[in-house]
Structure formats: C-alpha cells, structure tokens
Amino acid sequence: MALKDIKPTRSELINIKKKIKLSQNGYKILKMKRDGLILEFFKVLGQAKDSRGALLVKYARAQEMMAIANTVEGSIKVKAAALSVQEKPDITLRNKNVMGVVVPKIDSNKVRKGIADRGYGILGTSPVMDEVATSFEELVEAIIESAEIETTMKRLLNEIEGTKRRVNALEFKVIPELSEARDFIKMRLDEMEREELFRLKRIKARNES
Amino acid sequence: MIQNSSGSAPYIYVSTRLRVRKAKLLPPEEYQRMLNMSLPEIIRLIGETEYQKEVDELGASFEGIDLIETALSWNLAKEFRNVIEIAPGSLKEFTKAYLRRWDIYNVLTILRGKMQGVAPHKIKEVLIPASSLDRFALDRLVAEESNERIIDALKSEKIYKVLISEYPDALASGSFARMENELYKDMYKEFLTIARRGVKGGNQFLKYVQLDIDITNIKTLFRLRQDGFEEDARSMIIQGGTFTPDEIQQMNQMGSQNEVIDALIARIRAKPLLSVLEDFRGEKPYYEVDIGLTKTQIEQMERLSKINPFSIHPILVYLEKKKYEVLNLRALARGKESKLPSDIIRKYLVV
C-alpha cells in the first residue's frame, strides 16, 4: 500500500488500527498452526521413515522370492499362478482432518489371501508358490500403508509451506505496512491539528489587532 | 491291455538297465561344483553330459538359458518315453500310470497359457511330453483355438472325465485350483485301482503309491497349517494313504505342531519318515520341511528298490531321480541367471 494512496482521516486510522489488530491476531494463530503442523509433520516423518524402510525390505524379499519361484517352478507356472487370483483387494479411501489439513485414510481388506483363495491348486504346486504369494501380499499391504503415510506427509508439508508464507507475509509485509500507514496517518493528523491550531491563533491575533 | 510277463528275465533286464542309468546321474558333489560356477560354465558343463545330444540338436534354435531349459525338458521326455518302451508286462502299465502326472501338467499348462494369451511357442517351450500325450499331440492341442476344443480333443484320454466335469466351474470362477486338485486326486485313484487289480508286481506298485499319497498328504497338511487354513481341507487330501481325509482334517485343527507330529508318528511305520518328522518339531522354514519330505520319499523308494530289486521300484527310483536331476539343473541355471546367491539355490535343490 503506497502512502500517497492513504487518506489521512480519523476513520481511516480507526480502520487501519482494526486491521492491524486483526493481522496481529491472525499472525499469532497462524504461527501457532505452523508450529502445530511442524510437530505433526515430525511425528508423521518418523512413521514414514519406518514404513518406507519396511516397504524396501518387503520389496527386496518379494523380488528375491520371485526369483526363487522362477528358479524352482519356472516363469510360466508362476505367471499362471499369479493370474489365477480372481478376487482383487478392496481399497477404501476416506478423509481425516489433521489441524485443518484433509489427509487420506486408506482401508484395505482381502489383500492377504488364504491358500484356498489364491486360485492355484495345492496338489500341483510347491510351497515356494505360497511363499512368493505371501511376500507379494505383504508388499501390497506395505505399499498401502506407505501411500497413506507419505500422502499425509506431503499434504502436511504443503500446508506448512502455505502457512509459513502467510505468517511471513503478515510479519514482514502486511503488519509493517499497516503500522507505517497508521504512523503516517497519525503524523498527518497531528500536523493537520497543529496547522489548525496555528491558523486559529493567527485568526484570533488578526481579530484582536 | 495288461500282459503278465512269462518269466523274470525282462524284469531283471529292465531293472539292471535302469540301475545303470541311475548310476550315471549327476552325483551330489557335481551340484556342489556347479554352485560355484558361472552361468556360461554351467551351460557348457551341461552340454558335455548326458544332455549333449539335445543341446547340439537345439543349439541352432535356442541359446543361453532357453537352450538349457529346452534341452533338459527334451531329454527328460525322451528318457521317460524310452523307459515306457523298454518296461515289460505290467511294469509298462505302472510306468505309464506314474507318468500320467506329466499329462496333467502339460494339459493344465496349455489351458492356463491359452486362457492368459501366452504365445503358442512359449507354451510349447515348457511342455514335457513324457507321458501318453507325445509332442505331436501336444502341438495339436496348443494349435487349437479354444480351451473347449482342447478338452474335446482329449476325449480318448483318462483325464477327460475330470476335465469335462470341472472345466465349466473353473471357467466360471476363473480359477483352475479345484480342477487341478481333482485331476491329481483322480490320478492317484487310478494308481490304486491298477495296483489292486491283482496283476504281477501290483503289491510293489501299491507300496509306492501309498508312500507317495502319504508324503503328498503330509506336505499338504504342513502347508495348510503354515498358511493358517482352518476351513474344511478334506477336498485337498488324497484318499488311499495311511491317513483318511477326516484324520488329516482333525490334524489340521490341532493346536500345536508337536501334537500333529505325534499324531503322524503314531501311525507311520517307515523309519526314515519318522526321523524326518521328528526333525520338524522345531521352527523350521516350510520349504525345508517340503524338501526334507521329498528327500525322504526318494530314500524310501531307494530302500524299496533294494528290497524288491526286480520290480517297479528300480524304475520309479530312476524316474524320480532323473526328474529331480533335471529340476535341479534347471534351478541352478535359472538361479544363476537371476543372480541368486549359491547358498539360496542350494537350499532348494533336492540332492
């Protein structure tokens, strides 16, 4: 706000004072929100690190089991067994609110299947097939868990960024400019008052002489 | 038609011949050596053994791991069909019956391959024509347009009855699991019928069949327990062994592994099996249980072949050992190709 655009009136001063108060309140609240979000972010960050670590371990295990299954059973048999699975996992996406940030809540079922629900015959396959199926089911579960945690983390991070920008804008731009405007109006009003007083004194002196 | 051999000479001839062939199979130390080799070295070594002819024959069409896999399959099929040819009298029928599992494997592979749109040449590469369906018959099946036509083309085969009754359900559910189980159960039913028909050597074949059923059922039981399967497991159990499906179902419901092992040991007479079951009391990984049981089965078959030297047993021992030689070599080559550590490959070899 350029100072030349400001009308140095009392009502404008009152308005600006109100704005300053509002901005200061908003600044305090946003600062508290930012700090809260950062605390929440660090909590989620710990979980994300754990879940990403578990995901990598499970991915490596699944890859190894796939190589073993291809070694023991042959790739066509493994592919045939994999494609025999008919029931797809049920994934439900809901929302939950963390300090005003909408984050996903992913519920899944039917990821883990029993030996009878995997679609391949027990008498014509070796237990390696069960192990590879289990390892991939565990991997899918880990991916779902990681997806929820990492999306939450990203959304929190975006919100922290946004809140930080708003706090900075209030702290370094809006409140200083409003204060400057308030000071300018005050100064102008004081000056105008002095001019008025001087003018009145001059008129009084002219009348007396 | 079953022919009762008029004398023991053909039995002695075949048993001796297969014992010689068995002696030519790769010894355990050879696998140990191969575990320390690279893939090209393994391929070269396999090309210098009994598989040389197939490797040379297929060398122009395949290379690397594909060459080895196809050469091993061709050699296995040739060897098995040759055993059928030389087996005399009732031994031929027992051998044919034993090899019927390869028909099931081939037909299921074709049906699954077709259902998933696998290219015909890819399906052909993994077929092992070691039983009544030879390479030409399998090629004709692979060339058929639909699975229904494949099943129709199998009208004269023993597996047709199960295929025609189970295929609609398999198609509707999209899963061949039940059909696969039923095919194997029907195969064992036929084994028992043949063995109990009263032909010469039937009793020896019956001993093998019961051993195979027992081992398969015990493996299934441990596998179900490993998975935490608590529903009715009777449809997955083969009838005709030491344990009925109801007994296996009861064992599956038992609380601890030790209780199950006690229940098994109380009824089993074969000593090697008893000792291997004792080993499973600890927390062993399931694949070790499975491989342990397979090794025990082969040991027990070997023992039976020594007790009955001129019976079906020497033939079955040779066929089983040959099968595992091919599977081990394939696992070695594939494992090396997948860059699996030697220690892991070793755990899955049946040596």
Coordinates of C-alpha atoms in Angstrom, one line a residue:
Chain A
M1 CA 0.0 0.0 0.0
A2 CA 1.6 3.2 -1.1
L3 CA 1.5 6.0 1.4
K4 CA 0.2 8.5 -1.2
D5 CA -3.0 6.5 -1.6
I6 CA -3.8 6.7 2.1
K7 CA -6.4 9.2 3.2
P8 CA -5.2 10.8 6.4
T9 CA -8.5 10.7 8.2
R10 CA -9.6 9.6 11.6
S11 CA -11.9 7.0 10.3
E12 CA -9.1 5.6 8.1
L13 CA -6.9 5.5 11.2
I14 CA -9.5 3.6 13.1
N15 CA -9.9 1.2 10.2
I16 CA -6.1 0.6 10.0
K17 CA -5.9 0.1 13.7
K18 CA -8.6 -2.5 13.4
K19 CA -6.7 -4.2 10.5
I20 CA -3.5 -4.2 12.5
K21 CA -5.2 -5.9 15.4
L22 CA -6.8 -8.4 13.1
S23 CA -3.5 -9.1 11.4
Q24 CA -1.7 -9.5 14.7
N25 CA -4.3 -11.9 15.9
G26 CA -4.1 -13.8 12.6
Y27 CA -0.4 -13.8 12.7
K28 CA -0.4 -15.4 16.2
I29 CA -2.9 -18.0 15.2
L30 CA -1.1 -18.9 12.0
K31 CA 2.2 -19.1 13.9
M32 CA 0.6 -21.5 16.3
K33 CA -0.9 -23.5 13.4
R34 CA 2.5 -23.6 11.7
D35 CA 4.2 -24.9 14.9
G36 CA 1.5 -27.4 15.4
L37 CA 1.8 -28.6 11.8
I38 CA 5.5 -28.9 12.1
L39 CA 5.1 -31.0 15.3
E40 CA 2.6 -33.2 13.5
F41 CA 4.9 -33.4 10.4
F42 CA 7.8 -34.7 12.5
K43 CA 5.5 -37.4 14.0
V44 CA 4.4 -38.5 10.5
L45 CA 8.0 -38.2 9.3
G46 CA 9.1 -40.9 11.8
Q47 CA 6.3 -43.2 10.7
A48 CA 7.1 -42.5 7.0
K49 CA 10.7 -43.4 7.6
D50 CA 9.7 -46.7 9.3
S51 CA 7.1 -47.6 6.7
R52 CA 9.5 -46.7 3.8
G53 CA 12.2 -48.9 5.4
A54 CA 9.7 -51.8 5.9
L55 CA 8.5 -51.3 2.3
L56 CA 12.0 -51.6 0.9
V57 CA 12.7 -54.7 3.0
K58 CA 9.4 -56.3 1.8
Y59 CA 10.1 -55.3 -1.8
A60 CA 13.6 -56.9 -1.7
R61 CA 12.1 -60.0 -0.1
A62 CA 9.3 -60.2 -2.8
Q63 CA 11.9 -59.8 -5.6
E64 CA 14.0 -62.5 -4.1
M65 CA 11.1 -64.8 -3.7
M66 CA 10.0 -64.2 -7.3
A67 CA 13.5 -65.1 -8.5
I68 CA 13.4 -68.2 -6.3
A69 CA 9.9 -69.2 -7.6
N70 CA 11.0 -68.7 -11.2
T71 CA 14.0 -70.8 -10.4
V72 CA 12.1 -73.6 -8.7
E73 CA 8.8 -73.5 -10.6
G74 CA 9.5 -71.8 -13.9
S75 CA 8.2 -68.4 -15.0
I76 CA 5.1 -69.7 -16.9
K77 CA 3.9 -71.6 -13.8
V78 CA 4.5 -68.6 -11.6
K79 CA 2.7 -66.3 -14.1
A80 CA -0.2 -68.8 -14.4
A81 CA -0.5 -68.9 -10.6
A82 CA -0.4 -65.2 -10.3
L83 CA -3.1 -64.7 -12.9
S84 CA -5.3 -67.3 -11.2
V85 CA -6.1 -64.8 -8.5
Q86 CA -9.6 -63.6 -9.1
E87 CA -10.5 -61.6 -6.0
K88 CA -8.9 -58.2 -6.1
P89 CA -8.1 -56.3 -2.9
D90 CA -10.7 -53.9 -1.6
I91 CA -9.3 -50.5 -1.1
T92 CA -11.5 -47.7 0.5
L93 CA -10.3 -44.1 0.5
R94 CA -11.6 -41.9 3.3
N95 CA -10.6 -38.5 4.5
K96 CA -9.5 -37.4 8.0
N97 CA -8.6 -34.0 9.4
V98 CA -5.3 -33.2 10.9
M99 CA -5.3 -29.5 12.1
G100 CA -7.4 -28.4 9.2
V101 CA -5.5 -30.4 6.6
V102 CA -7.5 -33.1 4.8
V103 CA -5.4 -36.2 4.6
P104 CA -6.3 -39.7 3.2
K105 CA -7.2 -42.7 5.3
I106 CA -6.8 -45.9 3.3
D107 CA -8.6 -49.0 4.5
S108 CA -7.9 -52.3 2.7
N109 CA -9.1 -55.8 3.0
K110 CA -8.7 -59.0 1.0
V111 CA -5.1 -58.2 0.4
R112 CA -3.9 -61.3 2.3
K113 CA -5.5 -64.4 0.9
G114 CA -5.7 -67.9 2.2
I115 CA -4.2 -70.8 0.3
A116 CA -7.6 -71.8 -1.0
D117 CA -8.4 -68.3 -2.4
R118 CA -5.2 -67.8 -4.4
G119 CA -6.5 -69.8 -7.4
Y120 CA -3.8 -72.3 -7.9
G121 CA -4.1 -76.0 -7.0
I122 CA -2.3 -77.1 -3.8
L123 CA -1.5 -80.6 -5.2
G124 CA 0.2 -79.4 -8.4
T125 CA 2.4 -76.6 -6.9
S126 CA 5.3 -76.4 -4.4
P127 CA 5.3 -74.3 -1.2
V128 CA 7.5 -71.8 -2.9
M129 CA 4.4 -70.5 -4.6
D130 CA 2.8 -69.8 -1.2
E131 CA 5.9 -68.0 0.0
V132 CA 6.1 -65.8 -3.1
A133 CA 2.3 -65.1 -2.9
T134 CA 2.6 -64.2 0.8
S135 CA 5.6 -62.0 0.2
F136 CA 3.8 -60.0 -2.5
E137 CA 0.7 -59.7 -0.4
E138 CA 2.8 -58.3 2.4
L139 CA 4.4 -55.9 -0.1
V140 CA 1.0 -54.7 -1.3
E141 CA 0.0 -54.0 2.4
A142 CA 3.2 -52.1 2.9
I143 CA 2.6 -50.0 -0.2
I144 CA -1.0 -49.1 1.0
E145 CA 0.4 -48.2 4.5
S146 CA 3.2 -46.1 2.9
A147 CA 0.8 -44.4 0.5
E148 CA -1.4 -43.2 3.4
I149 CA 1.6 -42.0 5.5
E150 CA 3.5 -40.4 2.6
T151 CA 0.5 -38.6 1.2
T152 CA -0.3 -37.3 4.7
M153 CA 3.3 -36.1 5.0
K154 CA 3.2 -34.4 1.6
R155 CA -0.1 -32.6 2.4
L156 CA 1.2 -31.5 5.8
L157 CA 4.4 -30.2 4.1
N158 CA 2.3 -28.2 1.5
E159 CA 0.2 -26.8 4.3
I160 CA 3.3 -25.9 6.4
E161 CA 4.7 -24.1 3.3
G162 CA 1.5 -22.2 2.8
T163 CA 1.1 -21.3 6.4
K164 CA 4.7 -20.2 6.6
R165 CA 4.2 -18.0 3.6
R166 CA 1.2 -16.4 5.2
V167 CA 3.0 -15.9 8.5
N168 CA 5.9 -14.3 6.8
A169 CA 3.6 -12.1 4.7
L170 CA 1.9 -10.9 7.8
E171 CA 5.1 -10.5 9.8
F172 CA 7.2 -8.8 7.2
K173 CA 4.7 -7.2 4.8
V174 CA 1.2 -6.7 6.0
I175 CA 1.7 -5.7 9.6
P176 CA 4.7 -3.4 8.9
E177 CA 2.9 -1.6 6.0
L178 CA -0.2 -1.2 8.1
S179 CA 1.9 0.1 11.0
E180 CA 3.6 2.5 8.6
A181 CA 0.2 3.7 7.3
R182 CA -1.0 4.1 10.9
D183 CA 2.0 6.1 11.8
F184 CA 1.7 8.2 8.7
I185 CA -2.0 9.0 9.4
K186 CA -1.1 9.8 13.0
M187 CA 1.6 12.1 11.9
R188 CA -0.6 13.8 9.2
L189 CA -3.4 14.2 11.7
D190 CA -1.1 15.7 14.3
E191 CA 0.3 18.0 11.6
M192 CA -3.2 19.0 10.5
E193 CA -4.1 19.7 14.1
R194 CA -1.1 21.9 14.6
E195 CA -1.8 23.7 11.3
E196 CA -5.4 24.2 12.5
L197 CA -4.2 25.5 15.9
F198 CA -1.8 27.8 14.2
R199 CA -4.5 29.0 11.8
L200 CA -6.9 29.7 14.7
K201 CA -4.2 31.6 16.6
R202 CA -3.5 33.7 13.5
I203 CA -7.2 34.5 13.1
K204 CA -7.5 35.3 16.7
A205 CA -4.5 37.6 16.6
R206 CA -5.8 39.4 13.4
N207 CA -9.2 39.9 15.1
E208 CA -7.6 41.3 18.3
S209 CA -5.4 43.7 16.3
Chain B
M1 CA -4.0 -104.5 -22.2
I2 CA -2.0 -105.8 -19.3
Q3 CA 0.4 -108.5 -20.2
N4 CA 1.7 -110.8 -17.4
S5 CA 5.3 -111.4 -18.2
S6 CA 6.0 -115.1 -18.7
G7 CA 9.4 -115.0 -16.9
S8 CA 11.6 -112.9 -14.7
A9 CA 14.3 -112.2 -17.4
P10 CA 12.7 -109.0 -18.8
Y11 CA 12.2 -107.7 -15.3
I12 CA 15.8 -108.4 -14.4
Y13 CA 16.9 -106.8 -17.7
V14 CA 15.0 -103.5 -17.2
S15 CA 15.8 -103.2 -13.5
T16 CA 19.5 -103.7 -14.2
R17 CA 19.5 -101.3 -17.1
L18 CA 17.8 -98.6 -15.1
R19 CA 20.1 -99.2 -12.2
V20 CA 23.0 -98.5 -14.6
R21 CA 21.3 -95.4 -15.9
K22 CA 20.7 -94.2 -12.3
A23 CA 24.4 -94.6 -11.6
K24 CA 25.1 -92.3 -14.4
L25 CA 23.0 -89.5 -12.9
L26 CA 25.0 -86.5 -11.6
P27 CA 26.4 -87.1 -8.1
P28 CA 25.8 -84.6 -5.3
E29 CA 29.4 -83.3 -5.4
E30 CA 28.8 -82.3 -9.0
Y31 CA 26.0 -79.9 -7.9
Q32 CA 28.4 -78.5 -5.3
R33 CA 30.8 -77.8 -8.1
M34 CA 28.2 -76.2 -10.3
L35 CA 27.0 -73.9 -7.5
N36 CA 30.5 -72.3 -7.6
M37 CA 30.3 -71.9 -11.4
S38 CA 29.0 -69.0 -13.5
L39 CA 26.1 -69.5 -15.9
P40 CA 28.1 -69.9 -19.1
E41 CA 30.3 -72.5 -17.3
I42 CA 27.1 -74.4 -16.1
I43 CA 25.7 -74.3 -19.7
R44 CA 29.0 -75.6 -21.0
L45 CA 29.1 -78.4 -18.4
I46 CA 25.5 -79.5 -19.1
G47 CA 26.4 -79.6 -22.8
E48 CA 29.1 -82.0 -22.0
T49 CA 27.0 -84.5 -20.1
E50 CA 24.1 -86.8 -21.0
Y51 CA 22.3 -83.8 -22.4
Q52 CA 24.8 -83.2 -25.1
K53 CA 22.7 -84.6 -27.9
E54 CA 19.7 -82.3 -27.1
V55 CA 22.0 -79.3 -26.6
D56 CA 23.6 -79.9 -30.0
E57 CA 20.2 -80.5 -31.7
L58 CA 18.6 -77.4 -30.2
G59 CA 21.7 -75.2 -30.5
A60 CA 20.5 -73.6 -33.7
S61 CA 17.1 -72.6 -32.4
F62 CA 17.8 -71.6 -28.8
E63 CA 20.6 -70.0 -26.8
G64 CA 21.7 -69.5 -23.2
I65 CA 19.2 -70.4 -20.5
D66 CA 16.4 -71.2 -23.0
L67 CA 18.7 -73.7 -24.7
I68 CA 19.4 -75.4 -21.4
E69 CA 15.8 -75.5 -20.3
T70 CA 14.5 -76.9 -23.6
A71 CA 17.3 -79.4 -23.8
L72 CA 16.7 -80.6 -20.3
S73 CA 12.9 -81.0 -21.0
W74 CA 13.5 -82.8 -24.2
N75 CA 16.0 -85.2 -22.6
L76 CA 13.6 -85.8 -19.7
A77 CA 10.7 -86.6 -22.1
K78 CA 12.9 -88.8 -24.3
E79 CA 14.2 -90.7 -21.3
F80 CA 10.8 -91.2 -19.8
R81 CA 9.3 -92.4 -23.1
N82 CA 12.2 -94.8 -23.5
V83 CA 11.5 -96.3 -20.1
I84 CA 7.9 -96.9 -21.1
E85 CA 9.1 -98.6 -24.3
I86 CA 11.6 -101.0 -22.5
A87 CA 9.4 -101.8 -19.5
P88 CA 7.9 -105.3 -19.8
G89 CA 4.4 -106.5 -19.0
S90 CA 2.6 -104.9 -16.1
L91 CA 5.6 -102.7 -15.3
K92 CA 4.8 -100.8 -18.5
E93 CA 1.3 -100.1 -17.2
F94 CA 2.6 -99.0 -13.8
T95 CA 5.2 -96.7 -15.5
K96 CA 2.6 -95.2 -17.8
A97 CA 0.3 -94.6 -14.8
Y98 CA 3.2 -93.0 -12.9
L99 CA 4.0 -90.7 -15.8
R100 CA 0.4 -89.6 -16.2
R101 CA 1.2 -86.6 -13.9
W102 CA 3.0 -85.1 -16.9
D103 CA -0.1 -85.3 -19.0
I104 CA -1.9 -83.3 -16.2
Y105 CA 1.0 -80.8 -16.1
N106 CA 1.0 -80.4 -19.9
V107 CA -2.7 -80.0 -20.3
L108 CA -3.0 -77.5 -17.4
T109 CA -0.1 -75.5 -18.8
I110 CA -1.8 -75.4 -22.2
L111 CA -5.2 -74.4 -20.7
R112 CA -3.7 -71.7 -18.5
G113 CA -1.4 -70.5 -21.2
K114 CA -4.3 -70.2 -23.7
M115 CA -6.5 -68.5 -21.1
Q116 CA -3.8 -65.9 -20.4
G117 CA -3.0 -65.4 -24.1
V118 CA 0.6 -66.8 -23.9
A119 CA 2.1 -67.2 -27.3
P120 CA 1.9 -70.8 -28.6
H121 CA 5.7 -71.1 -29.0
K122 CA 6.2 -70.0 -25.4
I123 CA 3.7 -72.7 -24.2
K124 CA 5.5 -75.4 -26.3
E125 CA 8.8 -74.5 -24.7
V126 CA 7.6 -75.5 -21.2
L127 CA 5.8 -78.7 -22.2
I128 CA 7.3 -82.0 -21.3
P129 CA 5.9 -84.8 -23.4
A130 CA 6.9 -87.6 -21.1
S131 CA 3.6 -89.5 -21.0
S132 CA 0.8 -90.6 -23.3
L133 CA 0.5 -87.3 -25.0
D134 CA 3.5 -87.0 -27.2
R135 CA 5.0 -83.9 -28.8
F136 CA 2.7 -84.1 -31.9
A137 CA -0.4 -84.5 -29.7
L138 CA 0.6 -81.5 -27.5
D139 CA 1.4 -79.4 -30.6
R140 CA -2.1 -80.1 -31.9
L141 CA -3.6 -79.1 -28.6
V142 CA -1.6 -75.9 -28.5
A143 CA -2.8 -75.1 -32.0
E144 CA -6.5 -75.4 -31.0
E145 CA -8.5 -72.2 -30.9
S146 CA -10.2 -72.5 -27.6
N147 CA -9.9 -74.4 -24.3
E148 CA -13.2 -76.1 -25.0
R149 CA -11.8 -77.5 -28.2
I150 CA -8.6 -78.6 -26.4
I151 CA -10.8 -80.5 -23.9
D152 CA -12.8 -82.1 -26.7
A153 CA -9.6 -83.2 -28.4
L154 CA -8.7 -85.1 -25.2
K155 CA -11.8 -87.3 -25.3
S156 CA -9.8 -90.5 -25.5
E157 CA -7.6 -89.6 -22.6
K158 CA -8.2 -90.6 -19.0
I159 CA -8.1 -87.0 -17.7
Y160 CA -11.1 -86.1 -20.0
K161 CA -13.7 -87.2 -17.4
V162 CA -12.4 -84.8 -14.8
L163 CA -11.7 -82.0 -17.3
I164 CA -15.3 -82.1 -18.7
S165 CA -16.9 -82.1 -15.3
E166 CA -14.7 -79.5 -13.7
Y167 CA -13.9 -77.1 -16.6
P168 CA -17.3 -75.2 -16.5
D169 CA -16.8 -74.3 -12.8
A170 CA -13.1 -73.5 -13.4
L171 CA -14.2 -71.1 -16.3
A172 CA -16.9 -69.5 -14.2
S173 CA -14.6 -69.0 -11.2
G174 CA -11.6 -68.1 -13.3
S175 CA -9.5 -70.5 -11.2
F176 CA -8.2 -73.9 -12.1
A177 CA -7.3 -74.8 -8.5
R178 CA -10.2 -77.2 -7.9
M179 CA -9.8 -78.8 -11.3
E180 CA -6.1 -79.2 -10.7
N181 CA -6.6 -80.9 -7.4
E182 CA -9.3 -83.1 -8.8
L183 CA -7.1 -84.2 -11.7
Y184 CA -4.3 -85.2 -9.3
K185 CA -6.8 -87.0 -7.0
D186 CA -8.2 -88.9 -9.9
M187 CA -4.7 -89.9 -10.9
Y188 CA -4.0 -91.4 -7.5
K189 CA -7.4 -93.1 -7.6
E190 CA -6.3 -94.7 -10.9
F191 CA -2.9 -95.7 -9.4
L192 CA -4.7 -97.5 -6.6
T193 CA -7.1 -99.3 -9.0
I194 CA -4.2 -100.5 -11.1
A195 CA -2.2 -101.6 -8.1
R196 CA -5.0 -103.5 -6.6
R197 CA -6.1 -105.2 -9.8
G198 CA -4.1 -108.3 -8.9
V199 CA -1.5 -108.2 -11.6
K200 CA 2.1 -109.2 -11.1
G201 CA 4.0 -106.6 -9.2
G202 CA 0.9 -104.8 -8.1
N203 CA 1.7 -105.0 -4.5
Q204 CA 5.1 -103.3 -5.0
F205 CA 3.4 -100.5 -7.0
L206 CA 0.8 -100.2 -4.2
K207 CA 3.6 -99.6 -1.7
Y208 CA 5.0 -96.8 -3.8
V209 CA 1.5 -95.3 -4.4
Q210 CA 0.7 -95.3 -0.7
L211 CA 4.1 -93.8 0.2
D212 CA 3.5 -91.1 -2.5
I213 CA 0.0 -90.4 -1.1
D214 CA 1.2 -90.2 2.5
I215 CA 4.1 -87.9 1.6
T216 CA 1.8 -85.7 -0.5
N217 CA -0.9 -85.6 2.2
I218 CA 1.7 -84.7 4.9
K219 CA 3.1 -82.0 2.7
T220 CA -0.4 -80.6 2.1
L221 CA -1.1 -80.8 5.9
F222 CA 2.0 -78.8 6.8
R223 CA 1.3 -76.4 4.0
L224 CA -2.2 -75.8 5.2
R225 CA -1.0 -75.3 8.8
Q226 CA 1.7 -73.0 7.7
D227 CA -1.0 -70.9 5.9
G228 CA -3.3 -71.0 8.9
F229 CA -6.0 -72.6 6.8
E230 CA -8.9 -73.5 9.2
E231 CA -11.6 -74.5 6.9
D232 CA -12.5 -77.9 5.6
A233 CA -9.4 -79.3 4.0
R234 CA -10.8 -82.7 3.0
S235 CA -11.2 -81.8 -0.7
M236 CA -7.4 -81.3 -0.9
I237 CA -6.5 -84.6 0.6
I238 CA -5.9 -87.7 -1.5
Q239 CA -7.6 -90.9 -0.4
G240 CA -5.9 -94.3 -0.1
G241 CA -3.0 -93.5 2.1
T242 CA -2.3 -94.2 5.8
F243 CA -4.5 -91.2 6.8
T244 CA -8.1 -90.6 5.7
P245 CA -9.1 -87.0 4.7
D246 CA -11.1 -86.8 8.0
E247 CA -7.9 -87.6 10.0
I248 CA -5.9 -85.1 8.2
Q249 CA -8.7 -82.6 8.7
Q250 CA -8.5 -83.3 12.5
M251 CA -4.7 -82.9 12.5
N252 CA -5.1 -79.6 10.7
Q253 CA -7.3 -78.4 13.6
M254 CA -4.8 -79.3 16.2
G255 CA -3.2 -76.5 18.3
S256 CA 0.5 -77.2 18.1
Q257 CA 2.9 -78.6 15.6
N258 CA 4.1 -81.2 18.2
E259 CA 0.6 -82.6 18.5
V260 CA 0.4 -83.1 14.7
I261 CA 3.8 -84.7 14.6
D262 CA 2.8 -87.0 17.5
A263 CA -0.4 -88.0 15.7
L264 CA 1.6 -88.7 12.4
I265 CA 4.3 -90.6 14.2
A266 CA 1.8 -92.8 16.0
R267 CA 0.6 -94.2 12.6
I268 CA 3.6 -94.2 10.4
R269 CA 5.8 -97.2 10.2
A270 CA 8.5 -96.1 7.7
K271 CA 11.6 -95.3 9.9
P272 CA 13.2 -92.6 7.7
L273 CA 9.9 -90.7 7.6
L274 CA 9.6 -91.0 11.4
S275 CA 13.0 -89.4 11.9
V276 CA 12.4 -86.6 9.4
L277 CA 9.1 -85.8 11.1
E278 CA 11.0 -85.6 14.5
D279 CA 13.2 -83.0 12.9
F280 CA 10.2 -80.8 12.1
R281 CA 9.4 -80.2 15.8
G282 CA 11.4 -77.0 15.8
E283 CA 10.5 -73.8 14.0
K284 CA 11.8 -74.9 10.6
P285 CA 11.0 -72.9 7.4
Y286 CA 8.4 -74.7 5.5
Y287 CA 10.4 -75.2 2.3
E288 CA 12.9 -77.2 4.4
V289 CA 10.0 -79.4 5.6
D290 CA 8.9 -79.9 2.0
I291 CA 12.4 -80.7 0.6
G292 CA 13.1 -82.9 3.6
L293 CA 9.9 -84.9 2.9
T294 CA 10.8 -85.2 -0.8
K295 CA 14.3 -86.4 0.0
T296 CA 12.8 -89.0 2.5
Q297 CA 10.4 -90.2 -0.2
I298 CA 13.3 -90.8 -2.6
E299 CA 15.3 -92.5 0.1
Q300 CA 12.4 -94.7 1.0
M301 CA 11.8 -95.6 -2.7
E302 CA 15.5 -96.4 -3.0
R303 CA 15.1 -98.7 0.0
L304 CA 12.1 -100.4 -1.5
S305 CA 14.0 -100.9 -4.8
K306 CA 16.7 -102.7 -2.9
I307 CA 14.2 -104.9 -1.1
N308 CA 12.4 -105.7 -4.4
P309 CA 15.3 -105.4 -7.0
F310 CA 13.3 -106.7 -9.9
S311 CA 10.0 -104.8 -9.6
I312 CA 8.6 -101.4 -10.5
H313 CA 10.7 -99.8 -7.7
P314 CA 14.0 -99.5 -9.6
I315 CA 12.1 -98.0 -12.5
L316 CA 10.3 -95.4 -10.2
V317 CA 13.5 -94.5 -8.4
Y318 CA 15.3 -93.9 -11.6
L319 CA 12.4 -91.8 -13.0
E320 CA 12.1 -89.8 -9.8
K321 CA 15.8 -89.2 -9.5
K322 CA 16.0 -88.2 -13.2
K323 CA 13.2 -85.8 -12.7
Y324 CA 14.9 -84.1 -9.8
E325 CA 18.2 -84.0 -11.7
V326 CA 16.5 -82.0 -14.4
L327 CA 14.7 -79.8 -11.9
N328 CA 18.0 -79.2 -10.0
L329 CA 19.9 -78.3 -13.2
R330 CA 17.1 -76.0 -14.3
A331 CA 17.0 -74.4 -10.9
L332 CA 20.8 -74.0 -10.9
A333 CA 20.8 -72.3 -14.4
R334 CA 17.8 -70.1 -13.6
G335 CA 19.1 -69.2 -10.2
K336 CA 22.4 -68.2 -11.6
E337 CA 20.7 -66.2 -14.3
S338 CA 18.6 -64.4 -11.6
K339 CA 21.8 -63.8 -9.7
L340 CA 20.6 -65.6 -6.6
P341 CA 23.4 -66.4 -4.1
S342 CA 24.6 -70.0 -4.2
D343 CA 23.5 -70.6 -0.6
I344 CA 19.9 -69.9 -1.5
I345 CA 20.0 -72.0 -4.7
R346 CA 21.5 -74.9 -2.6
K347 CA 18.5 -74.8 -0.2
Y348 CA 16.1 -75.5 -3.0
L349 CA 18.0 -78.4 -4.6
V350 CA 16.8 -81.9 -4.0
V351 CA 20.2 -83.6 -3.8

